Amino acid sequence: MHAIPVYYINLASRPDRRAFMEHQFAQLGIAAERIEAVRMDEVPRPLVAWHETTHSLWRLAEGDLACGLSHQRSWEQLLRSGAPAALVLEDDVQLAAPVLDFLDPELPRRLGADLVKLETFHSPVKLGSAAQRVGTTELRELCSSQMGGAAYILTSEMARRSLDSPLRNQMGIDRFLFGRGGYHLLRSRVLQAIPSPCIQIDKLDAADHIGESNIAVTRTPSASRPARDLSAVIGLHLDHVARLARLATRDLAAVRGPRVVIPFAGVPEPR
C-alpha cells in the first residue's frame, strides 16, 4: 500500500538532528523526505520590519519567522507531489510506533479531517465529545489551543488554503495551525491524537544537545515590545468568540467539558 509523503524540516547546520530523525525512520521503516529549512538570514527583511510595528500582535523574530516559512516549503512540496495529504515533522520529534497507522492516504478522507495533530504539548486542552479510532489511537476534535507544530498531517486542500491565507506570516506556525487567533482552530476540522505518537524531545527532558533550539535565543522579551494596535486586539477577540459560538452549535459538550492533558504513546511520561 502506498503511504502519504513524510516530510521532515531540517537545517543544514543541524546534522545531529538529521541523524536523529533518519535513525528513527530506519527503525520504523518510514521513507521520509528532508525539507531544507529556511535560515534566519533568508527571512525577507520587510517581514521582519513589520513584526517590529504595533500592527503585529505576536512580534515574531527571525527564528520563528524562518520556522513558519520552512513549514510553508513542506506545504508547497505536498502540492507539487500531487498526494492527497502529508505528514510534516520538525527534526526534534520523538516518534512512537503508532505513527505508522496514520500513513494511509485515505485516512484524512475517512476521518473527515482537515488537520490531524499527532503531537502533545503537555498543556490542558478541550476536546470534542465524539471519538474515532485509528489503530490503538483515539481521535477527538481539538476545541482549544494546543501549541506545537512539530507533527501533523494536513491535506493538500488544507495546504493550499494555508498558503493562501495572509495570516500565515503574522503568527508562529503552531498558533496558525492549532492556536487561538490562528487560521484553523475552530474554523477547520482539526483532530487530536490520544495518546499522541509524537512529542518534541525537550518535553521528555532529553539530556542531549538535540533538544537545543536554534530560534529560542532570537525571541524578544514581551516587556521590551511596543504596545499592540488596540483595534487589532479587539478584532481578534471578537473573531474568536464568533468561532467559539459556531463550535458550540456543533458540540456544546466540548465547550462545557473539562480540559485534559494528552499523553505520549511512547516512552514513559516526564516526571
Short mmCIF file of C-alpha atoms in Angstrom, two decimals:
data_model
loop_
_atom_site.label_atom_id
_atom_site.label_comp_id
_atom_site.label_asym_id
_atom_site.label_seq_id
_atom_site.Cartn_x
_atom_site.Cartn_y
_atom_site.Cartn_z
CA MET A 1 0.00 0.00 0.00
CA HIS A 2 1.27 3.46 -0.88
CA ALA A 3 1.80 5.83 2.04
CA ILE A 4 1.42 9.58 2.22
CA PRO A 5 4.64 11.60 1.91
CA VAL A 6 6.53 12.18 5.13
CA TYR A 7 8.49 15.44 5.26
CA TYR A 8 10.91 16.46 7.97
CA ILE A 9 12.25 20.01 8.24
CA ASN A 10 15.96 20.32 8.96
CA LEU A 11 18.65 22.99 8.83
CA ALA A 12 21.89 22.07 7.08
CA SER A 13 23.68 23.31 10.19
CA ARG A 14 21.99 20.61 12.32
CA PRO A 15 23.33 17.26 11.05
CA ASP A 16 22.84 15.90 14.57
CA ARG A 17 19.08 16.35 14.26
CA ARG A 18 19.10 14.91 10.75
CA ALA A 19 20.84 11.78 12.03
CA PHE A 20 18.38 11.56 14.95
CA MET A 21 15.37 11.64 12.64
CA GLU A 22 16.80 9.31 9.99
CA HIS A 23 17.66 6.74 12.66
CA GLN A 24 14.03 6.72 13.77
CA PHE A 25 12.78 6.46 10.18
CA ALA A 26 15.05 3.47 9.58
CA GLN A 27 13.78 1.75 12.73
CA LEU A 28 10.14 2.29 11.76
CA GLY A 29 10.55 1.60 8.04
CA ILE A 30 9.43 5.11 7.02
CA ALA A 31 10.61 6.64 3.74
CA ALA A 32 10.91 10.34 4.59
CA GLU A 33 11.96 13.35 2.53
CA ARG A 34 14.11 16.08 4.04
CA ILE A 35 12.92 19.68 3.59
CA GLU A 36 15.72 22.21 3.75
CA ALA A 37 14.75 24.67 6.49
CA VAL A 38 14.75 28.40 5.87
CA ARG A 39 17.71 30.10 7.54
CA MET A 40 17.16 33.20 9.65
CA ASP A 41 19.19 35.30 7.22
CA GLU A 42 16.84 34.24 4.41
CA VAL A 43 13.74 35.75 6.05
CA PRO A 44 12.59 38.78 4.00
CA ARG A 45 13.60 41.99 5.79
CA PRO A 46 10.22 43.72 5.17
CA LEU A 47 8.55 40.87 7.07
CA VAL A 48 10.97 41.25 9.99
CA ALA A 49 10.34 45.01 10.00
CA TRP A 50 6.54 44.54 10.01
CA HIS A 51 6.79 42.43 13.15
CA GLU A 52 8.51 45.32 14.90
CA THR A 53 5.44 47.54 14.45
CA THR A 54 2.28 47.85 16.53
CA HIS A 55 0.31 46.06 13.79
CA SER A 56 1.90 42.72 14.71
CA LEU A 57 0.06 41.01 17.56
CA TRP A 58 2.76 38.40 18.20
CA ARG A 59 6.02 40.17 17.24
CA LEU A 60 7.89 37.27 15.71
CA ALA A 61 11.67 37.42 15.43
CA GLU A 62 13.72 35.93 12.60
CA GLY A 63 13.87 32.48 14.16
CA ASP A 64 10.12 31.95 14.43
CA LEU A 65 9.53 33.52 11.01
CA ALA A 66 12.08 31.15 9.47
CA CYS A 67 10.33 28.22 11.14
CA GLY A 68 6.97 29.21 9.65
CA LEU A 69 8.47 29.72 6.19
CA SER A 70 10.06 26.28 6.45
CA HIS A 71 6.68 24.70 7.07
CA GLN A 72 5.36 26.55 4.04
CA ARG A 73 8.09 24.88 1.98
CA SER A 74 6.73 21.49 3.05
CA TRP A 75 3.18 22.51 2.05
CA GLU A 76 4.44 23.61 -1.35
CA GLN A 77 6.20 20.27 -1.76
CA LEU A 78 2.95 18.47 -0.92
CA LEU A 79 1.12 20.39 -3.64
CA ARG A 80 3.87 19.58 -6.15
CA SER A 81 3.70 15.88 -5.24
CA GLY A 82 0.02 15.53 -6.10
CA ALA A 83 -0.51 13.44 -2.94
CA PRO A 84 -3.80 13.85 -1.03
CA ALA A 85 -2.06 14.59 2.30
CA ALA A 86 1.34 14.56 4.01
CA LEU A 87 2.86 14.09 7.45
CA VAL A 88 5.01 17.10 8.38
CA LEU A 89 7.62 16.76 11.12
CA GLU A 90 10.18 19.02 12.70
CA ASP A 91 13.57 17.47 13.35
CA ASP A 92 13.41 17.21 17.13
CA VAL A 93 10.43 14.85 17.38
CA GLN A 94 10.43 11.53 19.19
CA LEU A 95 8.29 9.06 17.26
CA ALA A 96 6.31 6.11 18.62
CA ALA A 97 5.24 3.10 16.56
CA PRO A 98 1.53 4.11 16.29
CA VAL A 99 2.58 6.89 13.91
CA LEU A 100 2.64 4.18 11.22
CA ASP A 101 -1.14 3.84 11.48
CA PHE A 102 -1.52 7.39 10.13
CA LEU A 103 0.27 6.98 6.79
CA ASP A 104 -2.75 5.63 4.89
CA PRO A 105 -3.55 8.15 2.09
CA GLU A 106 -7.28 7.51 2.54
CA LEU A 107 -7.22 8.27 6.25
CA PRO A 108 -7.96 12.05 6.27
CA ARG A 109 -10.94 11.50 3.97
CA ARG A 110 -12.29 8.66 6.14
CA LEU A 111 -11.88 10.77 9.26
CA GLY A 112 -13.36 13.87 7.63
CA ALA A 113 -10.36 15.81 8.90
CA ASP A 114 -8.54 18.86 7.53
CA LEU A 115 -5.66 18.56 10.01
CA VAL A 116 -4.61 15.76 12.35
CA LYS A 117 -2.34 16.78 15.22
CA LEU A 118 -0.08 13.87 16.18
CA GLU A 119 1.84 15.74 18.88
CA THR A 120 1.20 16.53 22.50
CA PHE A 121 2.49 19.72 24.06
CA HIS A 122 1.54 18.63 27.59
CA SER A 123 -0.86 21.53 28.05
CA PRO A 124 -4.52 21.03 29.12
CA VAL A 125 -6.91 21.19 26.15
CA LYS A 126 -10.62 20.86 25.42
CA LEU A 127 -11.60 18.00 23.15
CA GLY A 128 -14.74 17.11 21.23
CA SER A 129 -17.19 14.62 22.66
CA ALA A 130 -17.23 12.32 19.62
CA ALA A 131 -14.34 9.86 19.24
CA GLN A 132 -12.87 7.98 16.26
CA ARG A 133 -10.12 5.37 16.31
CA VAL A 134 -7.04 4.70 14.19
CA GLY A 135 -5.33 1.55 15.39
CA THR A 136 -4.70 1.98 19.11
CA THR A 137 -5.13 5.77 18.93
CA GLU A 138 -8.29 7.73 19.70
CA LEU A 139 -9.03 10.95 17.85
CA ARG A 140 -11.22 13.83 19.03
CA GLU A 141 -11.76 17.29 17.63
CA LEU A 142 -9.39 19.88 19.07
CA CYS A 143 -11.51 22.62 20.65
CA SER A 144 -8.90 24.84 22.33
CA SER A 145 -5.33 25.94 21.71
CA GLN A 146 -2.75 23.15 21.76
CA MET A 147 0.52 24.77 20.77
CA GLY A 148 3.30 22.96 18.99
CA GLY A 149 3.61 22.42 15.25
CA ALA A 150 6.16 19.61 15.22
CA ALA A 151 3.99 16.72 13.96
CA TYR A 152 0.79 16.92 11.95
CA ILE A 153 -0.99 15.60 8.88
CA LEU A 154 -2.60 18.09 6.54
CA THR A 155 -4.50 17.55 3.32
CA SER A 156 -3.46 19.08 0.02
CA GLU A 157 -6.54 21.32 0.13
CA MET A 158 -5.54 22.49 3.59
CA ALA A 159 -2.01 23.17 2.35
CA ARG A 160 -3.43 25.29 -0.48
CA ARG A 161 -5.73 27.24 1.85
CA SER A 162 -2.92 27.77 4.34
CA LEU A 163 -0.58 29.14 1.68
CA ASP A 164 -3.35 31.47 0.50
CA SER A 165 -4.00 32.85 3.99
CA PRO A 166 -2.50 36.27 4.82
CA LEU A 167 -2.24 35.09 8.44
CA ARG A 168 0.47 32.56 7.64
CA ASN A 169 3.31 35.06 8.28
CA GLN A 170 1.58 37.04 11.02
CA MET A 171 1.95 34.45 13.80
CA GLY A 172 4.01 31.43 14.77
CA ILE A 173 3.35 28.20 12.91
CA ASP A 174 1.86 26.45 15.96
CA ARG A 175 -0.61 29.28 16.55
CA PHE A 176 -1.50 29.46 12.86
CA LEU A 177 -2.36 25.75 12.78
CA PHE A 178 -3.58 24.98 16.30
CA GLY A 179 -3.85 28.14 18.37
CA ARG A 180 -6.26 30.88 19.32
CA GLY A 181 -6.35 33.56 16.67
CA GLY A 182 -4.93 31.17 14.08
CA TYR A 183 -6.45 30.34 10.74
CA HIS A 184 -7.61 26.80 11.54
CA LEU A 185 -8.67 26.37 15.16
CA LEU A 186 -12.49 26.35 15.33
CA ARG A 187 -12.65 27.06 11.58
CA SER A 188 -11.25 23.81 10.19
CA ARG A 189 -11.87 20.29 11.48
CA VAL A 190 -8.74 19.55 13.50
CA LEU A 191 -8.38 16.17 15.18
CA GLN A 192 -6.08 15.44 18.12
CA ALA A 193 -4.44 12.03 18.56
CA ILE A 194 -4.78 10.48 22.04
CA PRO A 195 -2.25 9.29 23.08
CA SER A 196 -0.06 11.18 20.68
CA PRO A 197 2.54 9.17 18.74
CA CYS A 198 4.88 12.19 18.55
CA ILE A 199 6.43 14.58 21.03
CA GLN A 200 9.27 17.11 20.92
CA ILE A 201 12.17 15.68 22.85
CA ASP A 202 12.53 18.71 25.13
CA LYS A 203 9.14 17.69 26.59
CA LEU A 204 10.80 14.42 27.63
CA ASP A 205 13.64 16.15 29.47
CA ALA A 206 16.10 14.84 26.90
CA ALA A 207 19.63 15.05 28.23
CA ASP A 208 21.46 15.61 24.94
CA HIS A 209 22.01 18.62 22.70
CA ILE A 210 19.48 17.62 20.05
CA GLY A 211 16.75 19.37 22.02
CA GLU A 212 18.61 22.69 21.97
CA SER A 213 16.68 25.22 19.90
CA ASN A 214 18.26 27.42 17.23
CA ILE A 215 15.49 30.01 17.43
CA ALA A 216 14.67 30.45 21.13
CA VAL A 217 17.51 32.93 21.64
CA THR A 218 16.08 35.23 18.94
CA ARG A 219 12.79 35.85 20.74
CA THR A 220 12.26 39.31 22.19
CA PRO A 221 11.08 39.53 25.83
CA SER A 222 7.48 40.75 25.94
CA ALA A 223 8.38 43.56 28.35
CA SER A 224 10.53 45.22 25.68
CA ARG A 225 7.88 45.15 22.92
CA PRO A 226 5.83 48.23 21.97
CA ALA A 227 2.09 48.28 22.69
CA ARG A 228 -0.13 46.45 20.23
CA ASP A 229 -2.70 48.03 17.97
CA LEU A 230 -5.84 48.03 20.18
CA SER A 231 -8.25 47.65 17.26
CA ALA A 232 -6.42 44.51 16.11
CA VAL A 233 -6.58 43.03 19.61
CA ILE A 234 -10.33 43.71 19.87
CA GLY A 235 -10.89 42.25 16.41
CA LEU A 236 -9.00 39.10 17.38
CA HIS A 237 -11.18 38.54 20.45
CA LEU A 238 -14.41 39.15 18.55
CA ASP A 239 -13.33 36.73 15.83
CA HIS A 240 -12.50 34.03 18.37
CA VAL A 241 -15.81 34.49 20.23
CA ALA A 242 -17.71 34.15 16.94
CA ARG A 243 -15.90 30.94 16.04
CA LEU A 244 -16.34 29.55 19.55
CA ALA A 245 -20.07 30.17 19.21
CA ARG A 246 -20.06 28.19 15.96
CA LEU A 247 -18.26 25.35 17.71
CA ALA A 248 -20.91 25.36 20.46
CA THR A 249 -23.61 24.74 17.86
CA ARG A 250 -21.71 21.64 16.69
CA ASP A 251 -20.57 20.25 20.03
CA LEU A 252 -21.83 22.02 23.14
CA ALA A 253 -20.47 19.23 25.36
CA ALA A 254 -16.94 20.06 24.22
CA VAL A 255 -17.28 23.73 25.17
CA ARG A 256 -18.60 22.81 28.62
CA GLY A 257 -16.29 19.86 29.22
CA PRO A 258 -13.07 19.76 31.25
CA ARG A 259 -9.58 20.20 29.89
CA VAL A 260 -7.29 17.19 29.69
CA VAL A 261 -3.55 16.65 29.13
CA ILE A 262 -2.72 14.46 26.14
CA PRO A 263 -0.24 11.66 26.96
CA PHE A 264 2.56 10.45 24.71
CA ALA A 265 2.24 6.95 23.26
CA GLY A 266 5.94 6.07 23.53
CA VAL A 267 8.41 6.22 26.38
CA PRO A 268 7.18 6.96 29.93
CA GLU A 269 5.78 10.42 30.62
CA PRO A 270 8.19 13.03 32.07
CA ARG A 271 8.08 13.45 35.83
#
